[in-house]
Amino acid sequence: MTLSTAKSPAQEHGPRALGLRPDVRNLSLLGVLAALVVVGGLTRPAEFLAGSNLQLVLTQASVIGVVTVGMTFVITGGGIDLSVGATVALASVWATTLATQEYGFAGILFTAVVVGLACGLVNGLLVAYGRVVPFIATLAMLASARGLALQITDGRTQIVTVRSVVDLGVPDAYVLGIPPLVLVFAAVTVAGWLVLNRTTFGRRTVAVGGNAEAARLAGIDVRRQRLYLYLLSGLCCGTAAFLLVVLSGSGQNTNGNLYELDAIAAAIIGGTLLSGGRGTIVGSVLGVLVFTTITNIFALNNLQSDVQQIAKGAIIVAAVLVQRRTLRDGEA
């Protein structure tokens, strides 16, 4: 059996099982984003439409956006990663200890990436070779990483004193008015799209998420592929941790709070199938921009953050219900 015959359930039931076509879904998200811009422009025109605020929205989207790219791969491959926020926190505080900062820019970046990869490696080994359910394995990592981050900082904020890192977050470092963090996010997005849509790795990810047994019979090493997916998620978390250090100029054990919720929500409303077998990087990025814009509008209008979380939870439930209905219609 060849790889091309290992089809996901959605592929087996034809276009109807996919619900909206990717271009239509993306156009719908663009419409939602445009509507949010109108709302922001009407409620707080001077503040929302200011160039500095738009730069802020894109910069904030960059951190969670990089995490979401990794999450999209994991979900597409049939897994889930609840530890992304805790991994970002652990990587950020480990990279900002006094001992690490002695090695300058390279030391901070290297440490953040290595810690992220280490967390991804543990998750991948537990899920792929330990046969632990992804929910349980990553939940355990969430608790462990948060605890270790708190132990390292002792509850204190670690200030970054390396000027080359801090200076990346100031306007003087912008390239043609674009913050460096946004450029990194754009590069990660392009790389993620190419890997998922134009490489064997991406096709194997879709195959494993759609039907792991068929993928195994087609000659794919399912366990190794799952390990790679969690390593990729860890790499994205480590990169996001470095971006967060640049953005905030510090490392805190509370960093990355609820990032797992935001990343999963953005991927799901973007069109990534929660049960695996289908993923879209472009849709996930649009989902990130939608949520970041909502947060920005809430902040500008002095609305309570708990209402934000309720709204995000409702959006996740609605997106999953829509996915289940489209799949059920496709099976009919």
CSV table of C-alpha atoms in Angstrom, one decimal:
chain,number,residue,atom,x,y,z
A,1,MET,CA,0.0,0.0,0.0
A,2,THR,CA,1.3,3.4,-0.9
A,3,LEU,CA,1.1,6.6,1.1
A,4,SER,CA,-1.4,8.1,-1.3
A,5,THR,CA,-4.0,5.4,-0.4
A,6,ALA,CA,-3.9,6.2,3.3
A,7,LYS,CA,-6.8,8.6,3.4
A,8,SER,CA,-8.2,10.4,6.4
A,9,PRO,CA,-12.0,10.0,7.2
A,10,ALA,CA,-12.6,13.4,5.8
A,11,GLN,CA,-10.9,12.5,2.5
A,12,GLU,CA,-12.9,9.3,2.2
A,13,HIS,CA,-16.2,11.1,2.4
A,14,GLY,CA,-15.4,13.7,-0.2
A,15,PRO,CA,-15.7,17.5,-0.2
A,16,ARG,CA,-18.9,17.6,1.9
A,17,ALA,CA,-17.0,16.1,4.9
A,18,LEU,CA,-14.6,19.0,4.8
A,19,GLY,CA,-17.4,21.6,5.4
A,20,LEU,CA,-16.3,24.9,3.9
A,21,ARG,CA,-13.5,25.0,1.5
A,22,PRO,CA,-10.2,26.4,2.9
A,23,ASP,CA,-10.5,29.6,0.8
A,24,VAL,CA,-14.1,30.2,2.0
A,25,ARG,CA,-13.1,29.6,5.6
A,26,ASN,CA,-10.2,32.0,5.3
A,27,LEU,CA,-12.4,34.6,3.6
A,28,SER,CA,-14.9,34.2,6.5
A,29,LEU,CA,-12.2,34.8,9.0
A,30,LEU,CA,-11.1,37.8,7.1
A,31,GLY,CA,-14.6,39.1,7.2
A,32,VAL,CA,-14.7,38.6,11.0
A,33,LEU,CA,-11.4,40.4,11.3
A,34,ALA,CA,-12.7,43.3,9.2
A,35,ALA,CA,-15.8,43.5,11.3
A,36,LEU,CA,-13.7,43.7,14.5
A,37,VAL,CA,-11.6,46.5,12.9
A,38,VAL,CA,-14.8,48.4,12.3
A,39,VAL,CA,-16.0,47.8,15.9
A,40,GLY,CA,-12.6,49.0,17.2
A,41,GLY,CA,-12.7,52.0,14.9
A,42,LEU,CA,-16.2,53.0,16.0
A,43,THR,CA,-15.7,52.5,19.7
A,44,ARG,CA,-12.2,53.9,20.1
A,45,PRO,CA,-11.2,55.4,16.8
A,46,ALA,CA,-8.3,57.5,18.0
A,47,GLU,CA,-6.6,54.8,20.0
A,48,PHE,CA,-7.5,51.7,18.0
A,49,LEU,CA,-6.6,53.0,14.5
A,50,ALA,CA,-3.3,54.6,15.7
A,51,GLY,CA,-0.2,53.1,14.0
A,52,SER,CA,1.3,52.3,17.4
A,53,ASN,CA,-1.7,50.3,18.4
A,54,LEU,CA,-1.8,48.3,15.2
A,55,GLN,CA,1.9,47.5,15.7
A,56,LEU,CA,1.1,46.4,19.3
A,57,VAL,CA,-1.6,44.1,18.0
A,58,LEU,CA,0.7,42.5,15.5
A,59,THR,CA,3.5,42.2,18.1
A,60,GLN,CA,1.3,40.5,20.7
A,61,ALA,CA,-0.1,38.2,18.0
A,62,SER,CA,3.5,37.2,17.1
A,63,VAL,CA,4.2,35.4,20.4
A,64,ILE,CA,1.0,33.4,20.6
A,65,GLY,CA,1.1,33.0,16.8
A,66,VAL,CA,4.4,31.1,16.8
A,67,VAL,CA,3.0,28.8,19.5
A,68,THR,CA,-0.2,28.3,17.4
A,69,VAL,CA,1.9,27.2,14.4
A,70,GLY,CA,3.3,24.3,16.5
A,71,MET,CA,-0.1,23.5,18.0
A,72,THR,CA,-1.5,23.3,14.5
A,73,PHE,CA,0.9,20.5,13.6
A,74,VAL,CA,0.3,18.6,16.8
A,75,ILE,CA,-3.5,18.7,16.4
A,76,THR,CA,-3.3,17.9,12.7
A,77,GLY,CA,-1.3,14.8,13.7
A,78,GLY,CA,-4.1,13.7,16.0
A,79,GLY,CA,-2.6,15.0,19.3
A,80,ILE,CA,-3.0,17.8,21.7
A,81,ASP,CA,-0.5,19.9,23.7
A,82,LEU,CA,-1.8,21.4,26.9
A,83,SER,CA,1.7,22.3,28.1
A,84,VAL,CA,2.6,25.1,25.6
A,85,GLY,CA,1.9,28.0,28.0
A,86,ALA,CA,3.9,26.3,30.9
A,87,THR,CA,6.7,25.5,28.4
A,88,VAL,CA,6.9,29.2,27.4
A,89,ALA,CA,7.0,30.2,31.0
A,90,LEU,CA,9.8,27.7,31.9
A,91,ALA,CA,11.9,28.6,28.8
A,92,SER,CA,11.5,32.3,29.5
A,93,VAL,CA,12.6,32.2,33.2
A,94,TRP,CA,15.4,29.7,32.5
A,95,ALA,CA,16.7,32.0,29.7
A,96,THR,CA,16.7,35.1,32.0
A,97,THR,CA,18.6,33.7,35.0
A,98,LEU,CA,21.7,35.7,35.9
A,99,ALA,CA,23.9,32.7,34.9
A,100,THR,CA,22.3,32.5,31.5
A,101,GLN,CA,22.4,36.3,30.9
A,102,GLU,CA,26.2,36.2,31.3
A,103,TYR,CA,26.4,34.6,27.9
A,104,GLY,CA,24.5,37.5,26.3
A,105,PHE,CA,22.1,37.4,23.4
A,106,ALA,CA,23.2,33.9,22.1
A,107,GLY,CA,22.9,32.4,25.6
A,108,ILE,CA,19.4,33.6,26.1
A,109,LEU,CA,18.2,32.5,22.7
A,110,PHE,CA,20.0,29.1,22.9
A,111,THR,CA,18.6,28.4,26.4
A,112,ALA,CA,15.0,29.3,25.5
A,113,VAL,CA,15.1,27.1,22.4
A,114,VAL,CA,16.8,24.1,24.2
A,115,VAL,CA,14.3,24.2,27.1
A,116,GLY,CA,11.4,24.3,24.7
A,117,LEU,CA,12.9,21.3,22.7
A,118,ALA,CA,13.5,19.4,26.0
A,119,CYS,CA,9.9,19.8,27.0
A,120,GLY,CA,8.7,18.7,23.6
A,121,LEU,CA,11.0,15.7,23.7
A,122,VAL,CA,9.6,14.6,27.0
A,123,ASN,CA,6.0,15.0,25.7
A,124,GLY,CA,6.9,13.2,22.5
A,125,LEU,CA,8.5,10.2,24.3
A,126,LEU,CA,5.6,9.8,26.7
A,127,VAL,CA,3.0,10.0,23.9
A,128,ALA,CA,4.8,8.1,21.1
A,129,TYR,CA,6.8,5.5,23.0
A,130,GLY,CA,5.2,5.5,26.5
A,131,ARG,CA,1.8,5.3,24.9
A,132,VAL,CA,0.5,7.9,27.4
A,133,VAL,CA,-2.7,9.7,26.3
A,134,PRO,CA,-1.6,13.1,24.9
A,135,PHE,CA,-4.1,14.9,27.2
A,136,ILE,CA,-2.5,13.3,30.3
A,137,ALA,CA,1.1,13.5,29.2
A,138,THR,CA,0.9,17.2,28.4
A,139,LEU,CA,-1.2,18.0,31.4
A,140,ALA,CA,1.6,16.5,33.6
A,141,MET,CA,4.1,18.6,31.7
A,142,LEU,CA,2.0,21.7,32.3
A,143,ALA,CA,2.0,21.1,36.1
A,144,SER,CA,5.7,20.2,36.2
A,145,ALA,CA,6.9,23.1,34.0
A,146,ARG,CA,4.9,25.6,36.0
A,147,GLY,CA,6.2,24.3,39.2
A,148,LEU,CA,9.8,24.4,38.0
A,149,ALA,CA,9.4,27.9,36.6
A,150,LEU,CA,8.1,29.0,40.0
A,151,GLN,CA,11.0,27.3,41.8
A,152,ILE,CA,13.6,29.0,39.6
A,153,THR,CA,12.1,32.5,40.0
A,154,ASP,CA,10.9,32.1,43.6
A,155,GLY,CA,8.0,34.2,42.5
A,156,ARG,CA,10.1,37.1,41.4
A,157,THR,CA,10.4,38.8,38.1
A,158,GLN,CA,13.8,38.4,36.4
A,159,ILE,CA,14.8,41.6,34.5
A,160,VAL,CA,16.8,41.3,31.3
A,161,THR,CA,20.0,43.4,31.4
A,162,VAL,CA,21.4,42.3,28.0
A,163,ARG,CA,21.0,45.4,25.8
A,164,SER,CA,21.1,43.6,22.5
A,165,VAL,CA,18.0,41.6,23.6
A,166,VAL,CA,16.1,44.6,25.1
A,167,ASP,CA,16.8,46.8,22.1
A,168,LEU,CA,15.0,44.4,19.7
A,169,GLY,CA,11.7,45.6,21.3
A,170,VAL,CA,12.2,49.3,20.8
A,171,PRO,CA,11.0,51.3,17.8
A,172,ASP,CA,14.5,52.0,16.6
A,173,ALA,CA,14.9,48.3,15.8
A,174,TYR,CA,11.8,48.3,13.5
A,175,VAL,CA,12.4,47.4,9.9
A,176,LEU,CA,10.3,49.7,7.6
A,177,GLY,CA,8.0,50.3,10.6
A,178,ILE,CA,7.6,46.5,11.2
A,179,PRO,CA,8.7,45.1,14.6
A,180,PRO,CA,11.3,42.4,14.5
A,181,LEU,CA,9.0,40.1,16.4
A,182,VAL,CA,6.4,40.3,13.6
A,183,LEU,CA,9.1,39.5,11.0
A,184,VAL,CA,10.0,36.4,13.0
A,185,PHE,CA,6.3,35.4,13.2
A,186,ALA,CA,5.9,35.9,9.4
A,187,ALA,CA,9.0,33.7,8.8
A,188,VAL,CA,7.7,30.9,11.1
A,189,THR,CA,4.3,31.1,9.4
A,190,VAL,CA,5.8,30.8,5.9
A,191,ALA,CA,8.0,27.9,7.0
A,192,GLY,CA,5.1,26.2,8.7
A,193,TRP,CA,2.9,26.5,5.6
A,194,LEU,CA,5.6,25.1,3.4
A,195,VAL,CA,6.4,22.2,5.7
A,196,LEU,CA,2.7,21.2,6.1
A,197,ASN,CA,1.7,21.6,2.5
A,198,ARG,CA,4.7,21.0,0.4
A,199,THR,CA,6.8,18.3,2.2
A,200,THR,CA,6.7,14.6,2.9
A,201,PHE,CA,6.7,15.5,6.6
A,202,GLY,CA,3.4,17.4,6.2
A,203,ARG,CA,1.8,14.6,4.2
A,204,ARG,CA,2.8,12.1,6.9
A,205,THR,CA,1.4,14.4,9.6
A,206,VAL,CA,-2.0,14.5,7.9
A,207,ALA,CA,-1.9,10.8,7.3
A,208,VAL,CA,-1.1,9.9,10.9
A,209,GLY,CA,-3.8,12.3,12.2
A,210,GLY,CA,-6.4,11.0,9.8
A,211,ASN,CA,-5.8,7.3,10.2
A,212,ALA,CA,-2.8,6.2,12.2
A,213,GLU,CA,-3.3,2.5,11.4
A,214,ALA,CA,-3.5,3.1,7.6
A,215,ALA,CA,-0.4,5.3,7.9
A,216,ARG,CA,1.5,2.5,9.7
A,217,LEU,CA,0.5,0.0,7.0
A,218,ALA,CA,1.7,2.5,4.4
A,219,GLY,CA,5.1,2.4,5.9
A,220,ILE,CA,5.1,5.5,8.1
A,221,ASP,CA,6.8,5.2,11.5
A,222,VAL,CA,3.9,6.6,13.4
A,223,ARG,CA,5.7,6.8,16.7
A,224,ARG,CA,8.6,8.7,15.3
A,225,GLN,CA,6.3,11.1,13.5
A,226,ARG,CA,4.5,11.9,16.7
A,227,LEU,CA,7.8,12.5,18.5
A,228,TYR,CA,8.8,14.9,15.8
A,229,LEU,CA,5.5,16.8,16.1
A,230,TYR,CA,6.0,17.4,19.8
A,231,LEU,CA,9.6,18.4,19.2
A,232,LEU,CA,8.3,20.9,16.7
A,233,SER,CA,5.8,22.2,19.2
A,234,GLY,CA,8.6,22.6,21.8
A,235,LEU,CA,10.7,24.4,19.3
A,236,CYS,CA,7.9,26.9,18.6
A,237,CYS,CA,7.4,27.4,22.4
A,238,GLY,CA,11.1,28.1,22.9
A,239,THR,CA,11.1,30.6,20.1
A,240,ALA,CA,7.9,32.2,21.5
A,241,ALA,CA,9.6,32.4,24.9
A,242,PHE,CA,12.5,34.4,23.4
A,243,LEU,CA,10.1,36.7,21.7
A,244,LEU,CA,8.2,37.2,24.9
A,245,VAL,CA,11.4,38.0,26.7
A,246,VAL,CA,12.2,40.6,24.1
A,247,LEU,CA,8.7,42.0,24.3
A,248,SER,CA,8.5,42.3,28.1
A,249,GLY,CA,12.2,42.6,29.0
A,250,SER,CA,11.8,40.0,31.7
A,251,GLY,CA,11.1,36.4,32.6
A,252,GLN,CA,8.2,35.5,34.9
A,253,ASN,CA,6.7,32.2,36.0
A,254,THR,CA,3.3,33.5,35.0
A,255,ASN,CA,4.3,34.0,31.4
A,256,GLY,CA,2.3,32.1,28.8
A,257,ASN,CA,-0.8,31.9,31.0
A,258,LEU,CA,-3.7,30.3,29.1
A,259,TYR,CA,-1.6,30.1,25.9
A,260,GLU,CA,-2.9,26.6,25.4
A,261,LEU,CA,-6.4,27.9,25.3
A,262,ASP,CA,-5.6,30.7,22.8
A,263,ALA,CA,-3.5,28.4,20.6
A,264,ILE,CA,-6.1,25.6,20.5
A,265,ALA,CA,-8.9,28.1,19.9
A,266,ALA,CA,-7.1,29.9,17.1
A,267,ALA,CA,-6.2,26.6,15.3
A,268,ILE,CA,-9.8,25.2,15.6
A,269,ILE,CA,-11.6,28.3,14.4
A,270,GLY,CA,-9.0,28.5,11.6
A,271,GLY,CA,-10.2,25.1,10.3
A,272,THR,CA,-7.8,22.6,11.9
A,273,LEU,CA,-9.8,19.5,12.7
A,274,LEU,CA,-9.7,18.7,16.4
A,275,SER,CA,-9.7,15.0,15.8
A,276,GLY,CA,-6.7,15.3,13.4
A,277,GLY,CA,-6.2,14.7,9.7
A,278,ARG,CA,-6.6,18.3,8.5
A,279,GLY,CA,-4.8,21.5,9.4
A,280,THR,CA,-4.3,24.9,8.0
A,281,ILE,CA,-1.6,27.3,8.9
A,282,VAL,CA,-3.2,30.3,7.2
A,283,GLY,CA,-6.4,29.7,9.1
A,284,SER,CA,-4.6,29.4,12.4
A,285,VAL,CA,-2.8,32.7,11.8
A,286,LEU,CA,-6.1,34.4,11.0
A,287,GLY,CA,-7.6,32.9,14.2
A,288,VAL,CA,-4.7,34.4,16.2
A,289,LEU,CA,-5.3,37.8,14.7
A,290,VAL,CA,-9.0,37.6,15.5
A,291,PHE,CA,-8.4,36.7,19.1
A,292,THR,CA,-5.7,39.3,19.5
A,293,THR,CA,-7.9,42.0,18.1
A,294,ILE,CA,-10.7,41.0,20.4
A,295,THR,CA,-8.4,41.3,23.4
A,296,ASN,CA,-7.1,44.7,22.2
A,297,ILE,CA,-10.7,46.0,21.7
A,298,PHE,CA,-11.7,44.8,25.2
A,299,ALA,CA,-8.6,46.5,26.7
A,300,LEU,CA,-9.2,49.8,25.0
A,301,ASN,CA,-12.8,49.8,26.1
A,302,ASN,CA,-11.9,48.9,29.7
A,303,LEU,CA,-13.9,45.7,29.6
A,304,GLN,CA,-13.2,42.9,32.2
A,305,SER,CA,-10.8,40.1,31.2
A,306,ASP,CA,-13.2,37.4,32.5
A,307,VAL,CA,-15.6,38.3,29.8
A,308,GLN,CA,-12.8,37.8,27.3
A,309,GLN,CA,-12.3,34.3,28.5
A,310,ILE,CA,-16.0,33.5,28.4
A,311,ALA,CA,-16.1,34.8,24.8
A,312,LYS,CA,-13.1,32.7,23.8
A,313,GLY,CA,-14.6,29.6,25.4
A,314,ALA,CA,-17.8,30.1,23.6
A,315,ILE,CA,-16.0,30.5,20.3
A,316,ILE,CA,-14.1,27.2,20.8
A,317,VAL,CA,-17.4,25.3,21.5
A,318,ALA,CA,-19.1,26.8,18.5
A,319,ALA,CA,-16.2,25.9,16.2
A,320,VAL,CA,-16.1,22.3,17.4
A,321,LEU,CA,-19.9,22.0,17.0
A,322,VAL,CA,-19.6,23.3,13.5
A,323,GLN,CA,-16.8,20.8,12.7
A,324,ARG,CA,-18.8,17.9,14.1
A,325,ARG,CA,-21.9,18.9,12.1
A,326,THR,CA,-20.0,19.2,8.8
A,327,LEU,CA,-18.4,15.8,9.3
A,328,ARG,CA,-21.7,14.2,10.2
A,329,ASP,CA,-23.3,15.8,7.1
A,330,GLY,CA,-20.5,14.4,5.0
A,331,GLU,CA,-21.1,10.9,6.4
A,332,ALA,CA,-24.8,11.0,5.7
